[in-house]
Amino acid sequence: GQNIDQPTEMTATEGAIVQINCTYQTSGFNGLFWYQQHAGEAPTFLSYNVLDGLEEKGRFSSFLSRSKGYSYLLLKELQMKDSASYLCAVQTGGGNKLTFGTGTQLKVEL
Amino acid sequence: DTGVSQDPRHKITKRGQNVTFRCDPISEHNRLYWYRQTLGQGPEFLTYFQNEAQLEKSRLLSDRFSAERPKGSFSTLEIQRTEQGDSAMYLCASSFTDSPLHFGNGTRLTVT
């Protein structure tokens, strides 16, 4: 079976740093993705990790440990527009198919 | 690149009716995916195509659901004899082989 766990909700302050964790137990692993989804909108791609380590892209970084089945998304210099759901997804099997976690709803406050 | 386009954006139907949704992927993408998302949940995989071939279907996809991609471009998802449990956002995504999925804005289905 596939199990992907992430916190349901988080709250952080504008300008701060927040880390959203994701743990997974899946049959097969071809990579881990993070997507951002604003309410009523499409999920948009943020990052991809297939090897252990940190991938940095502007204010967003993502980390992967395959041996621990663990990833996190780090958001720096938080802005109000970062308030959204952040979805952790594991690519399993062929065809780029993604299995998603339930998403973490991030609220950025003043 | 106009992105993934889905039509309609919203559909309200009565239980027992049939509905059909359309997805136009990014034109160069060879893979097309259908996902379903309910409130507070992540998207759940339904099926995917490579060109016109349907390569995988989820066990979530009952016999009432059928998807086609006849010419390897746009795709349709049909739900027959809709039930209230079918109410959800239906998301379409497309990609190149081994590239991230690009999602459309979805079709929100409400079954009354």
mmCIF file with all atom_site columns, C-alpha atoms in Angstrom:
data_model
loop_
_atom_site.group_PDB
_atom_site.id
_atom_site.type_symbol
_atom_site.label_atom_id
_atom_site.label_alt_id
_atom_site.label_comp_id
_atom_site.label_asym_id
_atom_site.label_entity_id
_atom_site.label_seq_id
_atom_site.pdbx_PDB_ins_code
_atom_site.Cartn_x
_atom_site.Cartn_y
_atom_site.Cartn_z
_atom_site.occupancy
_atom_site.B_iso_or_equiv
_atom_site.pdbx_formal_charge
_atom_site.auth_seq_id
_atom_site.auth_comp_id
_atom_site.auth_asym_id
_atom_site.auth_atom_id
_atom_site.pdbx_PDB_model_num
ATOM 1   C CA . GLY A 1 1   ? 0.000   0.000  0.000   1.00 0.00 ? 1   GLY A CA 1
ATOM 2   C CA . GLN A 1 2   ? 0.893   3.657  -0.164  1.00 0.00 ? 2   GLN A CA 1
ATOM 3   C CA . ASN A 1 3   ? 1.058   5.899  2.895   1.00 0.00 ? 3   ASN A CA 1
ATOM 4   C CA . ILE A 1 4   ? 2.077   9.535  2.796   1.00 0.00 ? 4   ILE A CA 1
ATOM 5   C CA . ASP A 1 5   ? 1.800   11.614 5.958   1.00 0.00 ? 5   ASP A CA 1
ATOM 6   C CA . GLN A 1 6   ? 2.031   15.373 6.374   1.00 0.00 ? 6   GLN A CA 1
ATOM 7   C CA . PRO A 1 7   ? 0.578   17.751 8.972   1.00 0.00 ? 7   PRO A CA 1
ATOM 8   C CA . THR A 1 8   ? -2.927  18.965 8.245   1.00 0.00 ? 8   THR A CA 1
ATOM 9   C CA . GLU A 1 9   ? -2.396  22.605 9.161   1.00 0.00 ? 9   GLU A CA 1
ATOM 10  C CA . MET A 1 10  ? 0.410   25.004 10.018  1.00 0.00 ? 10  MET A CA 1
ATOM 11  C CA . THR A 1 11  ? 0.498   28.693 10.865  1.00 0.00 ? 11  THR A CA 1
ATOM 12  C CA . ALA A 1 12  ? 3.493   30.986 10.461  1.00 0.00 ? 12  ALA A CA 1
ATOM 13  C CA . THR A 1 13  ? 4.308   34.684 10.521  1.00 0.00 ? 13  THR A CA 1
ATOM 14  C CA . GLU A 1 14  ? 5.084   36.833 7.515   1.00 0.00 ? 14  GLU A CA 1
ATOM 15  C CA . GLY A 1 15  ? 8.840   37.065 7.000   1.00 0.00 ? 15  GLY A CA 1
ATOM 16  C CA . ALA A 1 16  ? 9.559   33.911 8.977   1.00 0.00 ? 16  ALA A CA 1
ATOM 17  C CA . ILE A 1 17  ? 10.726  30.449 7.886   1.00 0.00 ? 17  ILE A CA 1
ATOM 18  C CA . VAL A 1 18  ? 8.495   27.371 7.937   1.00 0.00 ? 18  VAL A CA 1
ATOM 19  C CA . GLN A 1 19  ? 9.312   23.695 7.418   1.00 0.00 ? 19  GLN A CA 1
ATOM 20  C CA . ILE A 1 20  ? 6.616   21.291 6.222   1.00 0.00 ? 20  ILE A CA 1
ATOM 21  C CA . ASN A 1 21  ? 7.465   17.642 6.809   1.00 0.00 ? 21  ASN A CA 1
ATOM 22  C CA . CYS A 1 22  ? 6.390   14.617 4.812   1.00 0.00 ? 22  CYS A CA 1
ATOM 23  C CA . THR A 1 23  ? 6.973   10.952 5.582   1.00 0.00 ? 23  THR A CA 1
ATOM 24  C CA . TYR A 1 24  ? 6.157   8.177  3.169   1.00 0.00 ? 24  TYR A CA 1
ATOM 25  C CA . GLN A 1 25  ? 5.921   4.413  2.919   1.00 0.00 ? 25  GLN A CA 1
ATOM 26  C CA . THR A 1 26  ? 5.290   3.367  -0.640  1.00 0.00 ? 26  THR A CA 1
ATOM 27  C CA . SER A 1 27  ? 5.766   0.344  -2.849  1.00 0.00 ? 27  SER A CA 1
ATOM 28  C CA . GLY A 1 28  ? 8.258   1.773  -5.281  1.00 0.00 ? 28  GLY A CA 1
ATOM 29  C CA . PHE A 1 29  ? 9.922   5.169  -5.368  1.00 0.00 ? 29  PHE A CA 1
ATOM 30  C CA . ASN A 1 30  ? 10.940  7.152  -8.407  1.00 0.00 ? 30  ASN A CA 1
ATOM 31  C CA . GLY A 1 31  ? 11.019  10.616 -6.877  1.00 0.00 ? 31  GLY A CA 1
ATOM 32  C CA . LEU A 1 32  ? 9.275   13.024 -4.517  1.00 0.00 ? 32  LEU A CA 1
ATOM 33  C CA . PHE A 1 33  ? 7.442   16.145 -5.592  1.00 0.00 ? 33  PHE A CA 1
ATOM 34  C CA . TRP A 1 34  ? 6.050   19.182 -3.801  1.00 0.00 ? 34  TRP A CA 1
ATOM 35  C CA . TYR A 1 35  ? 3.108   21.101 -5.236  1.00 0.00 ? 35  TYR A CA 1
ATOM 36  C CA . GLN A 1 36  ? 1.410   24.300 -4.083  1.00 0.00 ? 36  GLN A CA 1
ATOM 37  C CA . GLN A 1 37  ? -2.352  24.639 -4.390  1.00 0.00 ? 37  GLN A CA 1
ATOM 38  C CA . HIS A 1 38  ? -4.328  27.806 -3.706  1.00 0.00 ? 38  HIS A CA 1
ATOM 39  C CA . ALA A 1 39  ? -8.008  27.345 -2.944  1.00 0.00 ? 39  ALA A CA 1
ATOM 40  C CA . GLY A 1 40  ? -10.006 26.647 -6.095  1.00 0.00 ? 40  GLY A CA 1
ATOM 41  C CA . GLU A 1 41  ? -6.913  26.532 -8.286  1.00 0.00 ? 41  GLU A CA 1
ATOM 42  C CA . ALA A 1 42  ? -4.704  23.918 -9.910  1.00 0.00 ? 42  ALA A CA 1
ATOM 43  C CA . PRO A 1 43  ? -1.770  22.387 -8.055  1.00 0.00 ? 43  PRO A CA 1
ATOM 44  C CA . THR A 1 44  ? 1.447   23.983 -9.316  1.00 0.00 ? 44  THR A CA 1
ATOM 45  C CA . PHE A 1 45  ? 4.833   22.275 -9.318  1.00 0.00 ? 45  PHE A CA 1
ATOM 46  C CA . LEU A 1 46  ? 7.381   23.528 -6.772  1.00 0.00 ? 46  LEU A CA 1
ATOM 47  C CA . SER A 1 47  ? 10.187  20.990 -6.501  1.00 0.00 ? 47  SER A CA 1
ATOM 48  C CA . TYR A 1 48  ? 11.440  17.503 -7.267  1.00 0.00 ? 48  TYR A CA 1
ATOM 49  C CA . ASN A 1 49  ? 13.915  15.298 -5.379  1.00 0.00 ? 49  ASN A CA 1
ATOM 50  C CA . VAL A 1 50  ? 15.120  11.894 -6.448  1.00 0.00 ? 50  VAL A CA 1
ATOM 51  C CA . LEU A 1 51  ? 18.525  11.815 -4.747  1.00 0.00 ? 51  LEU A CA 1
ATOM 52  C CA . ASP A 1 52  ? 19.191  12.419 -1.058  1.00 0.00 ? 52  ASP A CA 1
ATOM 53  C CA . GLY A 1 53  ? 19.956  15.991 -0.158  1.00 0.00 ? 53  GLY A CA 1
ATOM 54  C CA . LEU A 1 54  ? 18.728  19.533 -0.496  1.00 0.00 ? 54  LEU A CA 1
ATOM 55  C CA . GLU A 1 55  ? 17.404  21.192 -3.640  1.00 0.00 ? 55  GLU A CA 1
ATOM 56  C CA . GLU A 1 56  ? 17.179  24.982 -3.460  1.00 0.00 ? 56  GLU A CA 1
ATOM 57  C CA . LYS A 1 57  ? 15.046  27.153 -5.692  1.00 0.00 ? 57  LYS A CA 1
ATOM 58  C CA . GLY A 1 58  ? 14.753  30.759 -4.592  1.00 0.00 ? 58  GLY A CA 1
ATOM 59  C CA . ARG A 1 59  ? 12.752  31.039 -1.363  1.00 0.00 ? 59  ARG A CA 1
ATOM 60  C CA . PHE A 1 60  ? 11.818  27.355 -1.535  1.00 0.00 ? 60  PHE A CA 1
ATOM 61  C CA . SER A 1 61  ? 14.032  24.374 -0.695  1.00 0.00 ? 61  SER A CA 1
ATOM 62  C CA . SER A 1 62  ? 13.213  20.688 -0.509  1.00 0.00 ? 62  SER A CA 1
ATOM 63  C CA . PHE A 1 63  ? 15.103  17.920 1.245   1.00 0.00 ? 63  PHE A CA 1
ATOM 64  C CA . LEU A 1 64  ? 14.949  14.168 0.789   1.00 0.00 ? 64  LEU A CA 1
ATOM 65  C CA . SER A 1 65  ? 16.219  11.194 2.792   1.00 0.00 ? 65  SER A CA 1
ATOM 66  C CA . ARG A 1 66  ? 15.311  8.002  0.975   1.00 0.00 ? 66  ARG A CA 1
ATOM 67  C CA . SER A 1 67  ? 16.583  5.737  3.754   1.00 0.00 ? 67  SER A CA 1
ATOM 68  C CA . LYS A 1 68  ? 14.278  7.458  6.252   1.00 0.00 ? 68  LYS A CA 1
ATOM 69  C CA . GLY A 1 69  ? 11.334  7.886  3.893   1.00 0.00 ? 69  GLY A CA 1
ATOM 70  C CA . TYR A 1 70  ? 11.335  11.576 4.757   1.00 0.00 ? 70  TYR A CA 1
ATOM 71  C CA . SER A 1 71  ? 11.174  14.900 2.985   1.00 0.00 ? 71  SER A CA 1
ATOM 72  C CA . TYR A 1 72  ? 10.594  18.489 3.967   1.00 0.00 ? 72  TYR A CA 1
ATOM 73  C CA . LEU A 1 73  ? 9.739   21.696 2.167   1.00 0.00 ? 73  LEU A CA 1
ATOM 74  C CA . LEU A 1 74  ? 11.347  24.833 3.554   1.00 0.00 ? 74  LEU A CA 1
ATOM 75  C CA . LEU A 1 75  ? 9.820   28.209 2.804   1.00 0.00 ? 75  LEU A CA 1
ATOM 76  C CA . LYS A 1 76  ? 11.864  31.304 3.663   1.00 0.00 ? 76  LYS A CA 1
ATOM 77  C CA . GLU A 1 77  ? 10.872  34.972 3.931   1.00 0.00 ? 77  GLU A CA 1
ATOM 78  C CA . LEU A 1 78  ? 7.221   34.042 4.072   1.00 0.00 ? 78  LEU A CA 1
ATOM 79  C CA . GLN A 1 79  ? 4.746   36.226 2.234   1.00 0.00 ? 79  GLN A CA 1
ATOM 80  C CA . MET A 1 80  ? 0.988   36.419 2.615   1.00 0.00 ? 80  MET A CA 1
ATOM 81  C CA . LYS A 1 81  ? 0.606   34.921 -0.863  1.00 0.00 ? 81  LYS A CA 1
ATOM 82  C CA . ASP A 1 82  ? 2.304   31.751 0.401   1.00 0.00 ? 82  ASP A CA 1
ATOM 83  C CA . SER A 1 83  ? -0.918  30.896 2.253   1.00 0.00 ? 83  SER A CA 1
ATOM 84  C CA . ALA A 1 84  ? -1.968  27.732 0.413   1.00 0.00 ? 84  ALA A CA 1
ATOM 85  C CA . SER A 1 85  ? -2.062  23.960 0.636   1.00 0.00 ? 85  SER A CA 1
ATOM 86  C CA . TYR A 1 86  ? 1.283   22.207 0.101   1.00 0.00 ? 86  TYR A CA 1
ATOM 87  C CA . LEU A 1 87  ? 1.044   18.722 -1.323  1.00 0.00 ? 87  LEU A CA 1
ATOM 88  C CA . CYS A 1 88  ? 3.727   16.072 -0.962  1.00 0.00 ? 88  CYS A CA 1
ATOM 89  C CA . ALA A 1 89  ? 3.605   13.441 -3.709  1.00 0.00 ? 89  ALA A CA 1
ATOM 90  C CA . VAL A 1 90  ? 5.620   10.311 -4.429  1.00 0.00 ? 90  VAL A CA 1
ATOM 91  C CA . GLN A 1 91  ? 6.158   9.004  -7.926  1.00 0.00 ? 91  GLN A CA 1
ATOM 92  C CA . THR A 1 92  ? 5.643   5.261  -7.885  1.00 0.00 ? 92  THR A CA 1
ATOM 93  C CA . GLY A 1 93  ? 5.866   2.811  -10.741 1.00 0.00 ? 93  GLY A CA 1
ATOM 94  C CA . GLY A 1 94  ? 5.918   3.873  -14.350 1.00 0.00 ? 94  GLY A CA 1
ATOM 95  C CA . GLY A 1 95  ? 4.222   6.684  -16.148 1.00 0.00 ? 95  GLY A CA 1
ATOM 96  C CA . ASN A 1 96  ? 5.036   9.572  -13.796 1.00 0.00 ? 96  ASN A CA 1
ATOM 97  C CA . LYS A 1 97  ? 2.025   8.540  -11.694 1.00 0.00 ? 97  LYS A CA 1
ATOM 98  C CA . LEU A 1 98  ? 1.923   10.475 -8.420  1.00 0.00 ? 98  LEU A CA 1
ATOM 99  C CA . THR A 1 99  ? 0.462   9.421  -5.096  1.00 0.00 ? 99  THR A CA 1
ATOM 100 C CA . PHE A 1 100 ? -0.382  12.499 -3.019  1.00 0.00 ? 100 PHE A CA 1
ATOM 101 C CA . GLY A 1 101 ? -0.558  13.149 0.681   1.00 0.00 ? 101 GLY A CA 1
ATOM 102 C CA . THR A 1 102 ? -3.580  14.976 2.066   1.00 0.00 ? 102 THR A CA 1
ATOM 103 C CA . GLY A 1 103 ? -1.795  18.322 1.920   1.00 0.00 ? 103 GLY A CA 1
ATOM 104 C CA . THR A 1 104 ? -0.705  20.803 4.577   1.00 0.00 ? 104 THR A CA 1
ATOM 105 C CA . GLN A 1 105 ? -2.775  23.976 4.776   1.00 0.00 ? 105 GLN A CA 1
ATOM 106 C CA . LEU A 1 106 ? -0.355  26.817 5.555   1.00 0.00 ? 106 LEU A CA 1
ATOM 107 C CA . LYS A 1 107 ? -1.683  30.085 6.900   1.00 0.00 ? 107 LYS A CA 1
ATOM 108 C CA . VAL A 1 108 ? 0.665   33.067 6.898   1.00 0.00 ? 108 VAL A CA 1
ATOM 109 C CA . GLU A 1 109 ? -0.272  35.773 9.374   1.00 0.00 ? 109 GLU A CA 1
ATOM 110 C CA . LEU A 1 110 ? 0.936   39.328 9.918   1.00 0.00 ? 110 LEU A CA 1
ATOM 111 C CA . ASP B 2 1   ? 1.984   27.319 -23.910 1.00 0.00 ? 1   ASP B CA 1
ATOM 112 C CA . THR B 2 2   ? -1.590  27.964 -22.849 1.00 0.00 ? 2   THR B CA 1
ATOM 113 C CA . GLY B 2 3   ? -1.548  25.402 -20.056 1.00 0.00 ? 3   GLY B CA 1
ATOM 114 C CA . VAL B 2 4   ? -3.940  22.539 -19.415 1.00 0.00 ? 4   VAL B CA 1
ATOM 115 C CA . SER B 2 5   ? -7.532  23.514 -20.123 1.00 0.00 ? 5   SER B CA 1
ATOM 116 C CA . GLN B 2 6   ? -10.605 21.821 -18.647 1.00 0.00 ? 6   GLN B CA 1
ATOM 117 C CA . ASP B 2 7   ? -14.244 22.274 -19.529 1.00 0.00 ? 7   ASP B CA 1
ATOM 118 C CA . PRO B 2 8   ? -16.639 22.916 -17.897 1.00 0.00 ? 8   PRO B CA 1
ATOM 119 C CA . ARG B 2 9   ? -15.308 24.563 -14.739 1.00 0.00 ? 9   ARG B CA 1
ATOM 120 C CA . HIS B 2 10  ? -18.439 23.652 -12.825 1.00 0.00 ? 10  HIS B CA 1
ATOM 121 C CA . LYS B 2 11  ? -21.139 21.054 -13.374 1.00 0.00 ? 11  LYS B CA 1
ATOM 122 C CA . ILE B 2 12  ? -24.255 20.486 -11.301 1.00 0.00 ? 12  ILE B CA 1
ATOM 123 C CA . THR B 2 13  ? -26.230 17.383 -12.136 1.00 0.00 ? 13  THR B CA 1
ATOM 124 C CA . LYS B 2 14  ? -28.949 15.249 -10.637 1.00 0.00 ? 14  LYS B CA 1
ATOM 125 C CA . ARG B 2 15  ? -28.222 11.786 -9.357  1.00 0.00 ? 15  ARG B CA 1
ATOM 126 C CA . GLY B 2 16  ? -28.526 9.203  -12.083 1.00 0.00 ? 16  GLY B CA 1
ATOM 127 C CA . GLN B 2 17  ? -27.577 11.526 -14.945 1.00 0.00 ? 17  GLN B CA 1
ATOM 128 C CA . ASN B 2 18  ? -24.503 11.079 -17.115 1.00 0.00 ? 18  ASN B CA 1
ATOM 129 C CA . VAL B 2 19  ? -21.807 13.746 -17.324 1.00 0.00 ? 19  VAL B CA 1
ATOM 130 C CA . THR B 2 20  ? -18.792 14.228 -19.559 1.00 0.00 ? 20  THR B CA 1
ATOM 131 C CA . PHE B 2 21  ? -15.753 16.408 -18.949 1.00 0.00 ? 21  PHE B CA 1
ATOM 132 C CA . ARG B 2 22  ? -13.117 17.495 -21.426 1.00 0.00 ? 22  ARG B CA 1
ATOM 133 C CA . CYS B 2 23  ? -9.398  18.101 -20.984 1.00 0.00 ? 23  CYS B CA 1
ATOM 134 C CA . ASP B 2 24  ? -7.057  19.757 -23.461 1.00 0.00 ? 24  ASP B CA 1
ATOM 135 C CA . PRO B 2 25  ? -3.450  19.111 -22.425 1.00 0.00 ? 25  PRO B CA 1
ATOM 136 C CA . ILE B 2 26  ? -0.383  21.175 -23.225 1.00 0.00 ? 26  ILE B CA 1
ATOM 137 C CA . SER B 2 27  ? 0.035   20.425 -26.903 1.00 0.00 ? 27  SER B CA 1
ATOM 138 C CA . GLU B 2 28  ? 3.464   18.783 -26.891 1.00 0.00 ? 28  GLU B CA 1
ATOM 139 C CA . HIS B 2 29  ? 2.763   16.561 -23.889 1.00 0.00 ? 29  HIS B CA 1
ATOM 140 C CA . ASN B 2 30  ? 2.380   12.857 -24.604 1.00 0.00 ? 30  ASN B CA 1
ATOM 141 C CA . ARG B 2 31  ? 0.988   11.842 -21.203 1.00 0.00 ? 31  ARG B CA 1
ATOM 142 C CA . LEU B 2 32  ? -2.400  12.792 -19.786 1.00 0.00 ? 32  LEU B CA 1
ATOM 143 C CA . TYR B 2 33  ? -3.737  12.018 -16.318 1.00 0.00 ? 33  TYR B CA 1
ATOM 144 C CA . TRP B 2 34  ? -7.077  12.225 -14.539 1.00 0.00 ? 34  TRP B CA 1
ATOM 145 C CA . TYR B 2 35  ? -7.235  12.769 -10.791 1.00 0.00 ? 35  TYR B CA 1
ATOM 146 C CA . ARG B 2 36  ? -10.100 13.331 -8.369  1.00 0.00 ? 36  ARG B CA 1
ATOM 147 C CA . GLN B 2 37  ? -9.860  15.622 -5.351  1.00 0.00 ? 37  GLN B CA 1
ATOM 148 C CA . THR B 2 38  ? -12.288 16.090 -2.482  1.00 0.00 ? 38  THR B CA 1
ATOM 149 C CA . LEU B 2 39  ? -12.196 18.876 0.076   1.00 0.00 ? 39  LEU B CA 1
ATOM 150 C CA . GLY B 2 40  ? -9.245  18.655 2.435   1.00 0.00 ? 40  GLY B CA 1
ATOM 151 C CA . GLN B 2 41  ? -7.665  15.767 0.558   1.00 0.00 ? 41  GLN B CA 1
ATOM 152 C CA . GLY B 2 42  ? -4.885  15.414 -1.957  1.00 0.00 ? 42  GLY B CA 1
ATOM 153 C CA . PRO B 2 43  ? -5.614  14.412 -5.540  1.00 0.00 ? 43  PRO B CA 1
ATOM 154 C CA . GLU B 2 44  ? -6.321  10.700 -6.082  1.00 0.00 ? 44  GLU B CA 1
ATOM 155 C CA . PHE B 2 45  ? -5.095  9.038  -9.264  1.00 0.00 ? 45  PHE B CA 1
ATOM 156 C CA . LEU B 2 46  ? -7.805  7.729  -11.583 1.00 0.00 ? 46  LEU B CA 1
ATOM 157 C CA . THR B 2 47  ? -6.156  6.887  -14.911 1.00 0.00 ? 47  THR B CA 1
ATOM 158 C CA . TYR B 2 48  ? -3.502  7.946  -17.387 1.00 0.00 ? 48  TYR B CA 1
ATOM 159 C CA . PHE B 2 49  ? -2.775  7.826  -21.097 1.00 0.00 ? 49  PHE B CA 1
ATOM 160 C CA . GLN B 2 50  ? 0.399   7.780  -23.090 1.00 0.00 ? 50  GLN B CA 1
ATOM 161 C CA . ASN B 2 51  ? -0.587  9.179  -26.461 1.00 0.00 ? 51  ASN B CA 1
ATOM 162 C CA . GLU B 2 52  ? -3.915  7.442  -27.192 1.00 0.00 ? 52  GLU B CA 1
ATOM 163 C CA . ALA B 2 53  ? -3.253  4.329  -25.087 1.00 0.00 ? 53  ALA B CA 1
ATOM 164 C CA . GLN B 2 54  ? -4.820  4.081  -21.638 1.00 0.00 ? 54  GLN B CA 1
ATOM 165 C CA . LEU B 2 55  ? -2.011  2.478  -19.663 1.00 0.00 ? 55  LEU B CA 1
ATOM 166 C CA . GLU B 2 56  ? -3.336  2.338  -16.124 1.00 0.00 ? 56  GLU B CA 1
ATOM 167 C CA . LYS B 2 57  ? -6.640  2.600  -14.303 1.00 0.00 ? 57  LYS B CA 1
ATOM 168 C CA . SER B 2 58  ? -7.099  2.909  -10.565 1.00 0.00 ? 58  SER B CA 1
ATOM 169 C CA . ARG B 2 59  ? -9.320  0.527  -8.639  1.00 0.00 ? 59  ARG B CA 1
ATOM 170 C CA . LEU B 2 60  ? -11.194 3.726  -7.687  1.00 0.00 ? 60  LEU B CA 1
ATOM 171 C CA . LEU B 2 61  ? -12.422 3.892  -11.262 1.00 0.00 ? 61  LEU B CA 1
ATOM 172 C CA . SER B 2 62  ? -15.661 1.919  -11.203 1.00 0.00 ? 62  SER B CA 1
ATOM 173 C CA . ASP B 2 63  ? -17.416 0.612  -14.300 1.00 0.00 ? 63  ASP B CA 1
ATOM 174 C CA . ARG B 2 64  ? -19.446 3.821  -14.369 1.00 0.00 ? 64  ARG B CA 1
ATOM 175 C CA . PHE B 2 65  ? -16.317 5.793  -15.253 1.00 0.00 ? 65  PHE B CA 1
ATOM 176 C CA . SER B 2 66  ? -14.746 5.753  -18.685 1.00 0.00 ? 66  SER B CA 1
ATOM 177 C CA . ALA B 2 67  ? -11.989 7.865  -20.165 1.00 0.00 ? 67  ALA B CA 1
ATOM 178 C CA . GLU B 2 68  ? -10.818 8.252  -23.736 1.00 0.00 ? 68  GLU B CA 1
ATOM 179 C CA . ARG B 2 69  ? -8.072  10.022 -25.607 1.00 0.00 ? 69  ARG B CA 1
ATOM 180 C CA . PRO B 2 70  ? -8.942  9.073  -29.168 1.00 0.00 ? 70  PRO B CA 1
ATOM 181 C CA . LYS B 2 71  ? -6.275  10.956 -31.113 1.00 0.00 ? 71  LYS B CA 1
ATOM 182 C CA . GLY B 2 72  ? -3.679  11.327 -28.433 1.00 0.00 ? 72  GLY B CA 1
ATOM 183 C CA . SER B 2 73  ? -4.595  14.971 -27.870 1.00 0.00 ? 73  SER B CA 1
ATOM 184 C CA . PHE B 2 74  ? -7.681  15.957 -25.828 1.00 0.00 ? 74  PHE B CA 1
ATOM 185 C CA . SER B 2 75  ? -9.333  13.526 -23.428 1.00 0.00 ? 75  SER B CA 1
ATOM 186 C CA . THR B 2 76  ? -12.846 13.018 -22.085 1.00 0.00 ? 76  THR B CA 1
ATOM 187 C CA . LEU B 2 77  ? -13.949 11.540 -18.771 1.00 0.00 ? 77  LEU B CA 1
ATOM 188 C CA . GLU B 2 78  ? -17.517 10.264 -18.609 1.00 0.00 ? 78  GLU B CA 1
ATOM 189 C CA . ILE B 2 79  ? -19.394 9.300  -15.482 1.00 0.00 ? 79  ILE B CA 1
ATOM 190 C CA . GLN B 2 80  ? -22.591 7.341  -16.004 1.00 0.00 ? 80  GLN B CA 1
ATOM 191 C CA . ARG B 2 81  ? -25.466 7.159  -13.532 1.00 0.00 ? 81  ARG B CA 1
ATOM 192 C CA . THR B 2 82  ? -23.869 9.703  -11.228 1.00 0.00 ? 82  THR B CA 1
ATOM 193 C CA . GLU B 2 83  ? -24.065 9.234  -7.464  1.00 0.00 ? 83  GLU B CA 1
ATOM 194 C CA . GLN B 2 84  ? -23.704 11.809 -4.693  1.00 0.00 ? 84  GLN B CA 1
ATOM 195 C CA . GLY B 2 85  ? -20.344 10.274 -3.797  1.00 0.00 ? 85  GLY B CA 1
ATOM 196 C CA . ASP B 2 86  ? -19.044 11.321 -7.205  1.00 0.00 ? 86  ASP B CA 1
ATOM 197 C CA . SER B 2 87  ? -19.149 14.973 -6.120  1.00 0.00 ? 87  SER B CA 1
ATOM 198 C CA . ALA B 2 88  ? -15.537 16.166 -6.276  1.00 0.00 ? 88  ALA B CA 1
ATOM 199 C CA . MET B 2 89  ? -13.057 18.217 -8.251  1.00 0.00 ? 89  MET B CA 1
ATOM 200 C CA . TYR B 2 90  ? -11.857 16.316 -11.313 1.00 0.00 ? 90  TYR B CA 1
ATOM 201 C CA . LEU B 2 91  ? -8.345  17.375 -12.254 1.00 0.00 ? 91  LEU B CA 1
ATOM 202 C CA . CYS B 2 92  ? -6.559  16.721 -15.511 1.00 0.00 ? 92  CYS B CA 1
ATOM 203 C CA . ALA B 2 93  ? -2.772  16.920 -15.852 1.00 0.00 ? 93  ALA B CA 1
ATOM 204 C CA . SER B 2 94  ? -0.303  16.427 -18.674 1.00 0.00 ? 94  SER B CA 1
ATOM 205 C CA . SER B 2 95  ? 3.427   15.888 -18.981 1.00 0.00 ? 95  SER B CA 1
ATOM 206 C CA . PHE B 2 96  ? 6.268   14.803 -21.161 1.00 0.00 ? 96  PHE B CA 1
ATOM 207 C CA . THR B 2 97  ? 7.766   11.431 -20.345 1.00 0.00 ? 97  THR B CA 1
ATOM 208 C CA . ASP B 2 98  ? 9.654   11.854 -17.043 1.00 0.00 ? 98  ASP B CA 1
ATOM 209 C CA . SER B 2 99  ? 8.739   15.492 -16.460 1.00 0.00 ? 99  SER B CA 1
ATOM 210 C CA . PRO B 2 100 ? 6.573   17.091 -13.732 1.00 0.00 ? 100 PRO B CA 1
ATOM 211 C CA . LEU B 2 101 ? 2.819   17.032 -14.138 1.00 0.00 ? 101 LEU B CA 1
ATOM 212 C CA . HIS B 2 102 ? 1.080   20.266 -15.114 1.00 0.00 ? 102 HIS B CA 1
ATOM 213 C CA . PHE B 2 103 ? -2.467  20.440 -13.792 1.00 0.00 ? 103 PHE B CA 1
ATOM 214 C CA . GLY B 2 104 ? -5.547  22.160 -15.125 1.00 0.00 ? 104 GLY B CA 1
ATOM 215 C CA . ASN B 2 105 ? -7.929  24.134 -12.895 1.00 0.00 ? 105 ASN B CA 1
ATOM 216 C CA . GLY B 2 106 ? -10.308 21.213 -12.718 1.00 0.00 ? 106 GLY B CA 1
ATOM 217 C CA . THR B 2 107 ? -14.014 20.573 -13.174 1.00 0.00 ? 107 THR B CA 1
ATOM 218 C CA . ARG B 2 108 ? -16.029 20.806 -9.979  1.00 0.00 ? 108 ARG B CA 1
ATOM 219 C CA . LEU B 2 109 ? -18.879 18.293 -10.054 1.00 0.00 ? 109 LEU B CA 1
ATOM 220 C CA . THR B 2 110 ? -21.841 18.552 -7.707  1.00 0.00 ? 110 THR B CA 1
ATOM 221 C CA . VAL B 2 111 ? -24.363 15.712 -7.748  1.00 0.00 ? 111 VAL B CA 1
ATOM 222 C CA . THR B 2 112 ? -27.674 16.610 -6.122  1.00 0.00 ? 112 THR B CA 1
#
